Amino acid sequence: MNTVVAIEPRHAAGQRLRERIFQGATLAAAVLVLLLLGGVAVSLAVGSWPAFARFGVSFLTREVWNPVTDQFGALAPVYGTLVTSFLALLLGIPVSFGIAIFLTELAPVWLKRPVGVAIELLAAVPSIIYGIWGLFVLAPILQRHVQPWLIAVLGPLPVAGRLFQGPPFGIGILTASFVLAIMVIPFISAVMRDVFETVPDVLKESGYGLGATTWEVIWQVVVPYARTGIIGGVMLGLGRALGETMAVTFVIGNAHRIGSSLLAPGTTISATIANEFTEAVGDLYTSSLVALGALLFVITFAVIAAARYMLMRLERRALSSL
Amino acid sequence: MNRRTLRKLTNALALGLSGIATAIGLFFLGAILWTLVSRGLAGMSWQVFSAMTPPPGGSGGLLNAIYGSVVMTVIGILIGGPVGMLAGTYLAEYGRTSRLSAVVRFVNDVLLSAPSIIIGLFVYELLVIRMGHFSALAGAVALAIIAMPVTVRTTEDMLNLVPQGMKDASTAMGAYHWRTITSVIYPAARSGIVTGLLLAVARISGETAPLLFTALNNQFWSGNLNAPMANLPVVIFQFALSPYPNWQKLAWTGALIITFSILVLSISARVVVSSLNTGGDR
């Protein structure tokens, strides 16, 4: 074989042109990602402008939501969003932590993958499925068995009791938090599992070498080492819970009010938008709903950005320690 | 009780609790799937796939909703997939270490977990208001925007797995970068990229919130992309919350169909990945 490859000038020019076109296309696609986020921010700002111009800062502090008199305030949905997300984390974090420990430290090798995949599948179930399941299966169970018990046992308590008073509706803030908790579990536990796995074996072995039990190694070696990642995972779950729409819409009860009881119906930002947007008449009503969306965008953006930043820092540390 | 027993007890308790936590997670997956099967199977019949959504009390199926969902998901992935792949290619190949890439990666991660209802609002402001009406096209665009970040992420990850030696070999033969990417890197990362697309399809085919005020819904058969189109998630939403038993029954059947399609997609995507990792694919 005696082949000589000679690159014709014309061929080379064609190649160079295609190279430019292809590179340009990839660059354009990458920039489009930025433009999308920018576009979302701008369109929400423009859409919410009439509402903010009319109500100003009081939009954030008023509880009233009356489409008939065109009076809108974001306090009730914002309150509902924050409370349900907080409770979801409260219920979800311990379970996620346990799952992550089980998957990284306890499970025999043959069990790791199937259990891990099963938990991940919990994240693949569409949120509307959580919604109908929550409304038709979970809510009746909570109404009949759990909530009467909470009212009877915790209701009479001096201060905390106010959270558990009133009739057992079945749907409401507590039920929504419960469903959200199930939904954030796969996200938080997946991140926790991944960061637990980045803990160098040498560190754990040193712990065992000193005679520590498995739990002591987890609590005093693994957790401190993986702290940033754990917080990042929790924030990611929080971002998920804050923006979750369909599941919450089914079970929250959609009442624009702030009740002291967790058993009472409430609403969240996303549930309000989902329920009312297509029915909203009048510019101010629509604009107020978009303004709610803008608030949600700002809150989740901050939370997700913080989470990603923490996880990114952790990744960099893992890379530099290699 | 001496200190040693206490430590052992704490250990057993903590580890036992972590096992229980895992059981709780698995229990909910099982409970949800069981509910879907037991309630959805009752309404499963040939009619579900052959008839249109019925009026309250009448009999019918989900054909138009299934068709609409498939159409919008396909268009969504046809738009979001290639664009996401190109952006992922930029991140992995051209702009690997550039400043821009760091920003794009960050923004992409934010988009990846942004609430889907916000994307719905965005597309409403962007398309629906301008076109003056709800349309299947707007729904598909909303789904494309959700599919894109998923594809960007998986494409970048998969391209990074291609051995540098293969890229160098191609470059050494005088190939331009685009030629190396399209003829060497893409084929080498094919299964991974396909997996990413499958995951993106799984993600968007169950999305409801962004379709509520983009594609809306349609009680009838419609093949018109410029008009509202029925789709499974919104039909499930509407039917489940209705007071009519026949609608509720169809909602459960629809929920069963959609969930199992998505689970099959996600599981097959994972099978592809694991065959990649063990070298079973090549």
Coordinates of C-alpha atoms in Angstrom, one line a residue:
Chain A
M1 CA 0.0 0.0 0.0
N2 CA 1.4 3.2 -1.0
T3 CA -1.2 5.8 -0.6
V4 CA -0.5 9.5 -0.3
V5 CA -3.1 11.6 1.1
A6 CA -3.1 15.0 -0.5
I7 CA -5.6 17.5 0.8
E8 CA -7.0 19.5 -2.1
P9 CA -7.3 23.1 -1.3
R10 CA -10.9 23.2 -2.4
H11 CA -11.7 20.2 -0.2
A12 CA -10.0 21.8 2.7
A13 CA -11.9 25.0 2.2
G14 CA -15.2 23.1 2.2
Q15 CA -14.1 21.3 5.4
R16 CA -13.3 24.6 7.0
L17 CA -16.6 26.0 6.1
R18 CA -18.5 23.0 7.5
E19 CA -16.3 23.2 10.6
R20 CA -17.4 26.8 11.1
I21 CA -21.0 26.0 10.5
F22 CA -21.0 23.1 12.9
Q23 CA -19.1 25.0 15.6
G24 CA -21.4 28.0 15.1
A25 CA -24.5 25.7 15.5
T26 CA -23.2 24.2 18.7
L27 CA -22.4 27.6 20.1
A28 CA -25.8 29.0 19.1
A29 CA -27.5 26.1 20.9
A30 CA -25.4 26.7 24.0
V31 CA -26.3 30.4 23.9
L32 CA -29.9 29.5 23.4
V33 CA -29.8 27.9 26.9
L34 CA -28.9 31.2 28.4
L35 CA -31.5 33.1 26.3
L36 CA -34.2 30.7 27.5
L37 CA -33.6 31.5 31.1
G38 CA -33.3 35.2 30.2
G39 CA -36.5 35.0 28.2
V40 CA -38.3 33.4 31.1
A41 CA -37.2 36.1 33.5
V42 CA -38.1 38.9 31.0
S43 CA -41.5 37.5 30.1
L44 CA -42.4 37.0 33.8
A45 CA -41.3 40.6 34.6
V46 CA -43.3 42.0 31.7
G47 CA -46.4 39.9 32.5
S48 CA -46.4 40.8 36.2
W49 CA -45.7 44.5 35.7
P50 CA -49.4 45.6 35.8
A51 CA -49.9 43.8 39.1
F52 CA -46.8 45.2 40.7
A53 CA -47.5 48.7 39.4
R54 CA -51.0 48.6 40.9
F55 CA -50.3 47.0 44.2
G56 CA -46.6 47.7 44.8
V57 CA -45.0 46.0 47.6
S58 CA -48.3 45.4 49.3
F59 CA -48.8 42.6 46.8
L60 CA -46.4 40.6 48.9
T61 CA -48.0 41.4 52.3
R62 CA -51.7 41.2 51.7
E63 CA -53.8 38.1 52.2
V64 CA -56.8 39.2 50.1
W65 CA -57.5 37.4 46.8
N66 CA -60.7 38.7 45.3
P67 CA -61.1 38.5 41.6
V68 CA -64.5 40.2 41.8
T69 CA -63.2 43.4 43.3
D70 CA -59.8 43.0 41.6
Q71 CA -57.9 42.9 44.9
F72 CA -54.9 40.6 44.9
G73 CA -52.3 39.7 47.4
A74 CA -49.7 37.0 47.4
L75 CA -49.4 36.2 51.1
A76 CA -51.7 33.2 51.3
P77 CA -50.1 31.3 48.4
V78 CA -46.6 32.3 49.4
Y79 CA -47.3 31.1 52.9
G80 CA -48.8 27.8 51.6
T81 CA -45.8 27.2 49.3
L82 CA -43.2 27.8 52.1
V83 CA -45.1 25.8 54.8
T84 CA -45.8 22.8 52.6
S85 CA -42.2 22.7 51.3
F86 CA -40.8 23.1 54.8
L87 CA -43.0 20.2 56.2
A88 CA -42.2 18.1 53.2
L89 CA -38.5 18.5 53.9
L90 CA -39.1 17.8 57.6
L91 CA -40.8 14.5 56.7
G92 CA -38.6 13.7 53.7
I93 CA -35.1 14.4 54.9
P94 CA -34.9 11.7 57.6
V95 CA -36.3 9.1 55.3
S96 CA -33.9 10.1 52.4
F97 CA -31.0 10.1 54.8
G98 CA -31.9 6.5 55.9
I99 CA -32.3 5.4 52.3
A100 CA -28.9 6.9 51.4
I101 CA -27.3 5.1 54.3
F102 CA -28.9 1.9 53.5
L103 CA -27.8 2.0 49.9
T104 CA -24.2 3.0 50.6
E105 CA -23.3 1.3 53.8
L106 CA -25.8 -1.5 54.6
A107 CA -27.2 -3.1 51.5
P108 CA -25.5 -6.2 50.1
V109 CA -24.2 -5.7 46.6
W110 CA -26.9 -7.7 44.9
L111 CA -29.6 -5.6 46.6
K112 CA -28.1 -2.2 45.9
R113 CA -29.0 -1.8 42.3
P114 CA -32.6 -3.0 42.4
V115 CA -33.4 -0.9 45.5
G116 CA -31.6 2.1 44.1
V117 CA -33.5 1.9 40.8
A118 CA -36.8 1.4 42.6
I119 CA -36.3 4.6 44.6
E120 CA -35.2 6.4 41.4
L121 CA -38.4 5.2 39.7
L122 CA -40.3 7.1 42.4
A123 CA -38.9 10.2 40.8
A124 CA -40.0 9.1 37.3
V125 CA -43.7 8.8 38.3
P126 CA -45.4 11.9 36.9
S127 CA -46.6 14.4 39.4
I128 CA -50.2 14.1 38.3
I129 CA -50.2 10.5 39.4
Y130 CA -49.1 11.6 42.9
G131 CA -52.0 14.0 42.7
I132 CA -54.8 11.5 42.0
W133 CA -53.2 9.0 44.3
G134 CA -53.0 11.6 47.1
L135 CA -56.6 12.7 46.6
F136 CA -58.3 9.3 46.2
V137 CA -56.1 7.0 48.3
L138 CA -54.0 9.0 50.8
A139 CA -56.4 11.8 51.8
P140 CA -59.2 9.4 52.8
I141 CA -56.7 7.4 54.9
L142 CA -55.4 10.5 56.6
Q143 CA -58.9 11.8 57.1
R144 CA -60.2 8.6 58.7
H145 CA -57.2 7.4 60.7
V146 CA -54.4 9.9 61.1
Q147 CA -56.0 13.3 61.4
P148 CA -58.6 12.4 64.1
W149 CA -55.7 11.0 66.1
L150 CA -53.7 14.2 65.6
I151 CA -56.6 16.3 66.7
A152 CA -57.3 14.2 69.8
V153 CA -53.7 13.8 70.9
L154 CA -51.9 17.0 69.8
G155 CA -54.8 19.4 69.5
P156 CA -55.2 20.1 73.2
L157 CA -51.5 20.9 73.6
P158 CA -51.0 24.6 74.7
V159 CA -49.2 26.2 71.7
A160 CA -48.4 23.6 69.2
G161 CA -51.9 22.3 69.5
R162 CA -53.2 25.2 67.3
L163 CA -51.6 23.5 64.4
F164 CA -53.8 20.4 64.8
Q165 CA -57.3 21.8 65.4
G166 CA -60.4 21.9 63.4
P167 CA -62.2 19.2 61.5
P168 CA -60.3 16.5 59.6
F169 CA -60.8 17.6 55.9
G170 CA -58.5 15.0 54.5
I171 CA -57.2 17.5 52.0
G172 CA -55.2 20.5 53.1
I173 CA -51.7 21.7 54.0
L174 CA -50.7 18.6 55.8
T175 CA -51.8 16.2 53.1
A176 CA -50.0 18.3 50.5
S177 CA -46.8 18.2 52.6
F178 CA -47.1 14.5 52.9
V179 CA -47.4 13.9 49.2
L180 CA -44.5 16.4 48.5
A181 CA -42.4 14.5 51.1
I182 CA -42.8 11.3 49.1
M183 CA -41.9 13.2 45.9
V184 CA -38.7 14.8 47.2
I185 CA -37.4 11.6 48.8
P186 CA -35.9 10.1 45.5
F187 CA -34.2 13.4 44.7
I188 CA -32.6 14.0 48.1
S189 CA -31.7 10.4 48.6
A190 CA -30.1 10.2 45.2
V191 CA -27.8 13.2 45.9
M192 CA -27.0 12.0 49.4
R193 CA -26.1 8.6 48.1
D194 CA -23.8 10.1 45.5
V195 CA -22.0 12.3 48.0
F196 CA -21.7 9.5 50.5
E197 CA -19.9 7.5 47.8
T198 CA -17.4 10.3 47.3
V199 CA -16.1 9.9 50.9
P200 CA -12.7 8.2 50.6
D201 CA -12.6 4.7 52.0
V202 CA -9.4 5.5 53.9
L203 CA -11.3 7.9 56.1
K204 CA -14.0 5.4 56.9
E205 CA -11.4 2.7 57.5
S206 CA -9.6 4.9 60.0
G207 CA -12.8 5.2 61.9
Y208 CA -13.4 1.5 61.9
G209 CA -9.7 1.0 62.9
L210 CA -10.3 3.1 66.0
G211 CA -13.2 0.8 66.9
A212 CA -16.1 2.9 65.8
T213 CA -19.4 1.3 65.0
T214 CA -20.9 1.7 61.6
W215 CA -23.3 4.4 62.9
E216 CA -20.4 6.3 64.5
V217 CA -18.5 6.2 61.3
I218 CA -21.5 7.5 59.4
W219 CA -22.3 10.2 61.8
Q220 CA -18.8 11.4 62.7
V221 CA -16.9 10.7 59.5
V222 CA -19.2 10.4 56.5
V223 CA -21.7 13.1 57.4
P224 CA -19.2 15.9 58.2
Y225 CA -17.2 15.1 55.1
A226 CA -20.3 15.1 52.9
R227 CA -22.0 18.1 54.6
T228 CA -21.9 20.5 51.7
G229 CA -23.3 17.8 49.4
I230 CA -26.1 16.9 51.8
I231 CA -27.2 20.5 52.1
G232 CA -27.0 20.8 48.3
G233 CA -29.2 17.8 47.9
V234 CA -31.7 19.1 50.4
M235 CA -31.9 22.4 48.7
L236 CA -32.4 20.6 45.4
G237 CA -35.3 18.8 47.0
L238 CA -36.6 22.1 48.3
G239 CA -36.5 23.6 44.8
R240 CA -38.5 20.6 43.7
A241 CA -41.1 21.0 46.5
L242 CA -41.5 24.7 46.0
G243 CA -42.4 24.4 42.3
E244 CA -44.4 21.2 42.4
T245 CA -47.7 21.9 40.8
M246 CA -50.1 19.1 39.9
A247 CA -49.7 16.9 43.0
V248 CA -50.3 19.8 45.2
T249 CA -53.2 21.2 43.2
F250 CA -55.1 17.9 43.8
V251 CA -54.7 17.8 47.6
I252 CA -54.2 21.3 49.0
G253 CA -57.9 22.3 48.9
N254 CA -57.3 25.6 47.1
A255 CA -58.5 28.0 49.7
H256 CA -57.0 31.5 49.7
R257 CA -56.5 31.9 53.4
I258 CA -53.9 31.4 56.1
G259 CA -55.2 29.2 58.8
S260 CA -53.3 28.4 61.9
S261 CA -54.2 24.7 61.5
L262 CA -52.2 22.4 59.3
L263 CA -55.3 20.3 58.7
A264 CA -57.1 23.2 57.0
P265 CA -57.1 23.7 53.2
G266 CA -54.8 26.3 51.8
T267 CA -53.1 27.0 48.6
T268 CA -49.7 27.4 47.0
I269 CA -48.4 29.6 44.3
S270 CA -48.2 26.9 41.7
A271 CA -51.6 25.4 42.6
T272 CA -53.2 28.9 42.4
I273 CA -51.7 29.4 38.9
A274 CA -52.7 25.9 37.7
N275 CA -56.3 26.3 39.0
E276 CA -57.1 29.9 38.0
F277 CA -54.9 30.9 35.0
T278 CA -57.2 29.6 32.2
E279 CA -60.2 31.0 33.9
A280 CA -58.8 34.4 34.8
V281 CA -60.7 37.3 33.3
G282 CA -59.3 40.8 33.2
D283 CA -55.7 41.9 32.8
L284 CA -55.1 42.6 36.4
Y285 CA -56.2 39.1 37.5
T286 CA -54.0 37.4 34.8
S287 CA -51.1 39.7 35.7
S288 CA -51.4 38.9 39.4
L289 CA -51.2 35.2 38.6
V290 CA -48.1 35.9 36.5
A291 CA -46.7 38.0 39.3
L292 CA -47.2 34.9 41.6
G293 CA -45.2 33.0 39.0
A294 CA -42.5 35.6 39.1
L295 CA -42.3 35.2 42.9
L296 CA -42.0 31.5 42.5
F297 CA -39.3 31.9 39.9
V298 CA -37.3 34.2 42.1
I299 CA -37.6 31.9 45.2
T300 CA -36.8 28.6 43.3
F301 CA -34.1 30.3 41.3
A302 CA -32.3 31.4 44.5
V303 CA -32.7 27.9 46.1
I304 CA -31.6 26.0 43.0
A305 CA -28.7 28.3 42.3
A306 CA -27.5 27.9 45.9
A307 CA -27.9 24.1 45.7
R308 CA -26.0 23.9 42.4
Y309 CA -23.3 26.2 43.6
M310 CA -22.7 24.0 46.7
L311 CA -22.7 20.8 44.7
M312 CA -20.4 22.3 42.1
R313 CA -17.9 23.3 44.8
L314 CA -18.1 19.8 46.1
E315 CA -17.4 18.4 42.7
R316 CA -14.4 20.6 42.3
R317 CA -13.1 19.4 45.7
A318 CA -13.6 15.8 44.7
L319 CA -11.7 16.4 41.5
S320 CA -8.8 18.2 43.1
S321 CA -8.4 15.5 45.7
L322 CA -8.0 12.8 43.1
Chain B
M1 CA -25.9 -0.3 80.9
N2 CA -22.3 0.1 80.1
R3 CA -21.0 2.3 77.4
R4 CA -20.2 -0.5 75.0
T5 CA -23.7 -1.9 75.0
L6 CA -25.1 1.6 74.6
R7 CA -23.0 2.2 71.5
K8 CA -24.0 -1.2 70.0
L9 CA -27.6 -0.5 70.7
T10 CA -27.4 3.0 69.1
N11 CA -25.8 1.4 66.1
A12 CA -28.4 -1.3 65.7
L13 CA -31.2 1.2 66.2
A14 CA -29.8 3.7 63.6
L15 CA -29.1 1.0 61.0
G16 CA -32.5 -0.6 61.7
L17 CA -34.2 2.8 61.1
S18 CA -32.3 3.3 57.9
G19 CA -33.7 -0.1 56.7
I20 CA -37.2 1.0 57.7
A21 CA -36.7 4.3 55.8
T22 CA -35.9 2.3 52.7
A23 CA -38.9 0.1 53.3
I24 CA -41.0 3.2 53.5
G25 CA -39.7 4.5 50.2
L26 CA -40.3 1.1 48.5
F27 CA -43.8 0.9 50.2
F28 CA -44.9 4.1 48.6
L29 CA -43.7 3.1 45.1
G30 CA -45.6 -0.2 45.6
A31 CA -48.7 1.5 47.0
I32 CA -48.9 3.9 44.0
L33 CA -48.3 1.2 41.4
W34 CA -50.8 -1.1 43.1
T35 CA -53.5 1.6 43.2
L36 CA -52.9 2.3 39.5
V37 CA -53.1 -1.3 38.5
S38 CA -56.1 -2.2 40.7
R39 CA -58.1 0.9 39.6
G40 CA -56.8 1.4 36.1
L41 CA -57.1 -2.2 34.9
A42 CA -60.9 -2.2 35.6
G43 CA -61.5 0.3 32.8
M44 CA -58.9 -1.1 30.4
S45 CA -60.5 -2.3 27.2
W46 CA -60.0 -2.1 23.5
Q47 CA -62.4 0.9 23.5
V48 CA -59.8 3.0 25.5
F49 CA -57.5 2.9 22.5
S50 CA -60.2 3.2 19.8
A51 CA -62.7 5.7 20.9
M52 CA -62.7 9.4 21.7
T53 CA -63.0 11.0 25.1
P54 CA -66.7 10.7 26.0
P55 CA -69.2 13.3 27.3
P56 CA -70.1 12.9 31.0
G57 CA -72.0 9.7 31.4
G58 CA -71.4 8.4 27.9
S59 CA -69.0 5.7 26.9
G60 CA -65.7 6.3 25.1
G61 CA -62.0 6.0 25.3
L62 CA -58.8 8.0 25.3
L63 CA -57.7 7.8 21.6
N64 CA -57.6 11.5 20.9
A65 CA -55.7 12.2 24.2
I66 CA -53.2 9.4 23.6
Y67 CA -52.7 10.7 20.0
G68 CA -52.2 14.3 21.2
S69 CA -49.8 13.3 23.9
V70 CA -47.7 11.3 21.4
V71 CA -47.7 14.1 18.8
M72 CA -46.7 16.8 21.3
T73 CA -44.1 14.6 22.9
V74 CA -42.6 13.7 19.5
I75 CA -42.5 17.3 18.3
G76 CA -41.1 18.4 21.7
I77 CA -38.3 15.9 21.6
L78 CA -37.7 16.7 17.8
I79 CA -37.1 20.3 18.8
G80 CA -35.5 20.0 22.2
G81 CA -33.4 16.9 21.4
P82 CA -31.2 18.1 18.6
V83 CA -30.8 21.6 20.1
G84 CA -29.9 20.0 23.4
M85 CA -27.4 17.7 21.7
L86 CA -25.7 20.6 20.0
A87 CA -25.4 22.6 23.2
G88 CA -24.1 19.5 25.0
T89 CA -21.6 19.0 22.2
Y90 CA -20.4 22.6 22.6
L91 CA -19.9 22.1 26.4
A92 CA -18.1 18.8 25.9
E93 CA -16.0 19.6 22.8
Y94 CA -15.6 23.2 21.7
G95 CA -16.0 25.1 24.9
R96 CA -14.9 22.5 27.4
T97 CA -13.1 25.0 29.7
S98 CA -14.4 28.3 28.5
R99 CA -16.0 30.9 30.7
L100 CA -19.2 30.7 28.7
S101 CA -19.5 26.9 29.3
A102 CA -19.3 27.3 33.0
V103 CA -22.2 29.8 32.8
V104 CA -24.2 27.6 30.4
R105 CA -23.7 24.6 32.6
F106 CA -25.0 26.5 35.6
V107 CA -28.0 28.0 33.8
N108 CA -28.8 24.6 32.3
D109 CA -28.8 23.0 35.8
V110 CA -31.2 25.7 37.0
L111 CA -33.5 25.1 34.0
L112 CA -33.3 21.4 34.7
S113 CA -34.9 21.9 38.1
A114 CA -37.0 24.9 37.3
P115 CA -40.8 24.5 38.0
S116 CA -42.5 23.3 34.9
I117 CA -45.4 25.6 35.5
I118 CA -43.1 28.6 35.0
I119 CA -42.2 27.2 31.6
G120 CA -45.9 27.0 30.9
L121 CA -46.3 30.7 31.8
F122 CA -43.3 31.6 29.7
V123 CA -44.7 29.9 26.6
Y124 CA -48.1 31.3 27.2
E125 CA -46.6 34.8 27.2
L126 CA -44.3 34.0 24.3
L127 CA -46.7 32.1 21.9
V128 CA -50.2 31.8 23.1
I129 CA -50.8 35.5 23.6
R130 CA -49.2 36.4 20.2
M131 CA -51.0 33.7 18.3
G132 CA -54.2 34.6 20.1
H133 CA -55.3 31.1 21.0
F134 CA -54.1 27.9 22.7
S135 CA -52.4 25.4 20.4
A136 CA -50.7 22.0 20.3
L137 CA -47.6 23.7 18.9
A138 CA -47.3 25.9 22.0
G139 CA -47.6 22.8 24.1
A140 CA -44.9 21.1 22.1
V141 CA -42.6 24.1 22.5
A142 CA -43.2 24.0 26.2
L143 CA -42.3 20.3 26.3
A144 CA -39.2 21.0 24.1
I145 CA -38.0 23.6 26.6
I146 CA -38.3 21.0 29.4
A147 CA -36.6 18.3 27.3
M148 CA -33.7 20.4 26.3
P149 CA -31.8 20.8 29.6
V150 CA -32.1 17.0 30.1
T151 CA -30.5 16.3 26.7
V152 CA -27.8 18.9 27.2
R153 CA -26.7 17.3 30.5
T154 CA -26.7 13.7 29.3
T155 CA -25.1 14.5 26.0
E156 CA -22.2 16.4 27.7
D157 CA -21.7 13.5 30.2
M158 CA -21.8 10.9 27.5
L159 CA -19.4 12.7 25.1
N160 CA -17.0 13.1 28.0
L161 CA -16.9 9.3 28.4
V162 CA -15.5 8.8 24.8
P163 CA -11.8 7.9 25.2
Q164 CA -9.5 10.8 24.3
G165 CA -7.4 8.3 22.2
M166 CA -10.3 7.8 19.7
K167 CA -10.6 11.6 19.3
D168 CA -6.8 11.9 18.9
A169 CA -6.7 9.1 16.3
S170 CA -9.3 10.9 14.2
T171 CA -7.6 14.3 14.5
A172 CA -4.2 12.6 13.6
M173 CA -5.8 11.4 10.4
G174 CA -6.4 15.0 9.4
A175 CA -10.1 15.1 10.2
Y176 CA -11.6 18.4 11.2
H177 CA -13.2 18.7 14.5
W178 CA -16.8 18.5 13.2
R179 CA -15.9 15.4 11.2
T180 CA -14.4 13.8 14.3
I181 CA -17.5 14.7 16.3
T182 CA -20.0 13.4 13.8
S183 CA -18.1 10.4 12.5
V184 CA -16.3 9.2 15.6
I185 CA -17.6 10.7 18.8
Y186 CA -21.3 10.6 18.2
P187 CA -21.3 6.9 17.1
A188 CA -19.1 6.0 20.1
A189 CA -21.5 7.7 22.4
R190 CA -24.6 6.6 20.6
S191 CA -26.2 4.4 23.3
G192 CA -25.6 7.1 25.9
I193 CA -27.1 9.8 23.8
V194 CA -30.1 7.6 23.0
T195 CA -30.5 7.0 26.8
G196 CA -30.6 10.7 27.4
L197 CA -33.3 11.2 24.8
L198 CA -35.3 8.3 26.3
L199 CA -35.1 9.9 29.7
A200 CA -36.1 13.3 28.2
V201 CA -39.1 11.6 26.6
A202 CA -40.0 10.0 29.9
R203 CA -39.7 13.3 31.6
I204 CA -41.9 15.3 29.2
S205 CA -44.6 12.7 28.5
G206 CA -46.0 13.0 32.0
E207 CA -45.8 16.8 32.3
T208 CA -49.1 18.4 33.0
A209 CA -48.5 21.8 34.3
P210 CA -46.9 23.3 31.2
L211 CA -49.7 22.0 29.0
L212 CA -52.6 23.5 31.0
F213 CA -52.3 26.9 29.4
T214 CA -50.5 26.1 26.2
A215 CA -52.2 23.1 24.5
L216 CA -55.2 23.2 26.8
N217 CA -57.4 20.3 26.0
N218 CA -59.8 19.2 23.3
Q219 CA -62.8 16.9 23.7
F220 CA -62.6 15.9 20.0
W221 CA -60.1 14.4 17.6
S222 CA -57.8 17.1 16.3
G223 CA -54.8 16.8 14.1
N224 CA -54.4 20.5 13.8
L225 CA -51.2 21.8 15.4
N226 CA -52.5 25.3 15.4
A227 CA -55.5 24.4 17.6
P228 CA -56.0 23.1 21.1
M229 CA -55.2 19.4 21.3
A230 CA -56.3 16.7 23.8
N231 CA -53.5 15.1 25.8
L232 CA -53.4 12.4 28.4
P233 CA -52.1 14.4 31.5
V234 CA -54.6 17.2 31.1
V235 CA -57.5 14.8 30.4
I236 CA -56.5 12.8 33.6
F237 CA -56.5 16.1 35.5
Q238 CA -59.9 17.1 34.2
F239 CA -61.5 13.7 34.5
A240 CA -60.2 12.8 37.9
L241 CA -61.5 16.0 39.4
S242 CA -64.9 15.6 37.7
P243 CA -68.0 14.2 39.6
Y244 CA -68.7 11.7 36.8
P245 CA -67.9 8.0 37.5
N246 CA -67.2 7.2 33.8
W247 CA -64.7 10.1 33.6
Q248 CA -63.0 9.1 36.8
K249 CA -62.7 5.5 35.6
L250 CA -61.0 6.7 32.4
A251 CA -58.7 9.0 34.4
W252 CA -57.4 5.9 36.3
T253 CA -56.9 4.0 33.1
G254 CA -55.1 6.9 31.5
A255 CA -52.9 7.2 34.6
L256 CA -52.1 3.5 34.4
I257 CA -51.2 3.8 30.7
I258 CA -49.0 6.9 31.2
T259 CA -47.2 5.7 34.3
F260 CA -46.3 2.3 32.8
S261 CA -45.1 3.8 29.5
I262 CA -42.9 6.1 31.5
L263 CA -41.6 3.3 33.8
V264 CA -40.8 1.2 30.8
L265 CA -39.0 4.0 29.2
S266 CA -36.9 4.8 32.3
I267 CA -36.1 1.2 32.9
S268 CA -35.0 0.5 29.3
A269 CA -32.9 3.7 29.5
R270 CA -31.2 2.3 32.6
V271 CA -30.7 -1.1 30.9
V272 CA -28.9 0.6 28.0
V273 CA -26.7 2.5 30.4
S274 CA -25.7 -0.6 32.4
S275 CA -24.9 -2.6 29.3
L276 CA -22.7 0.4 28.3
N277 CA -20.9 0.3 31.7
T278 CA -20.2 -3.4 31.6
G279 CA -19.1 -3.2 28.0
G280 CA -21.9 -5.4 26.8
D281 CA -22.7 -3.0 24.0
R282 CA -19.3 -2.8 22.4

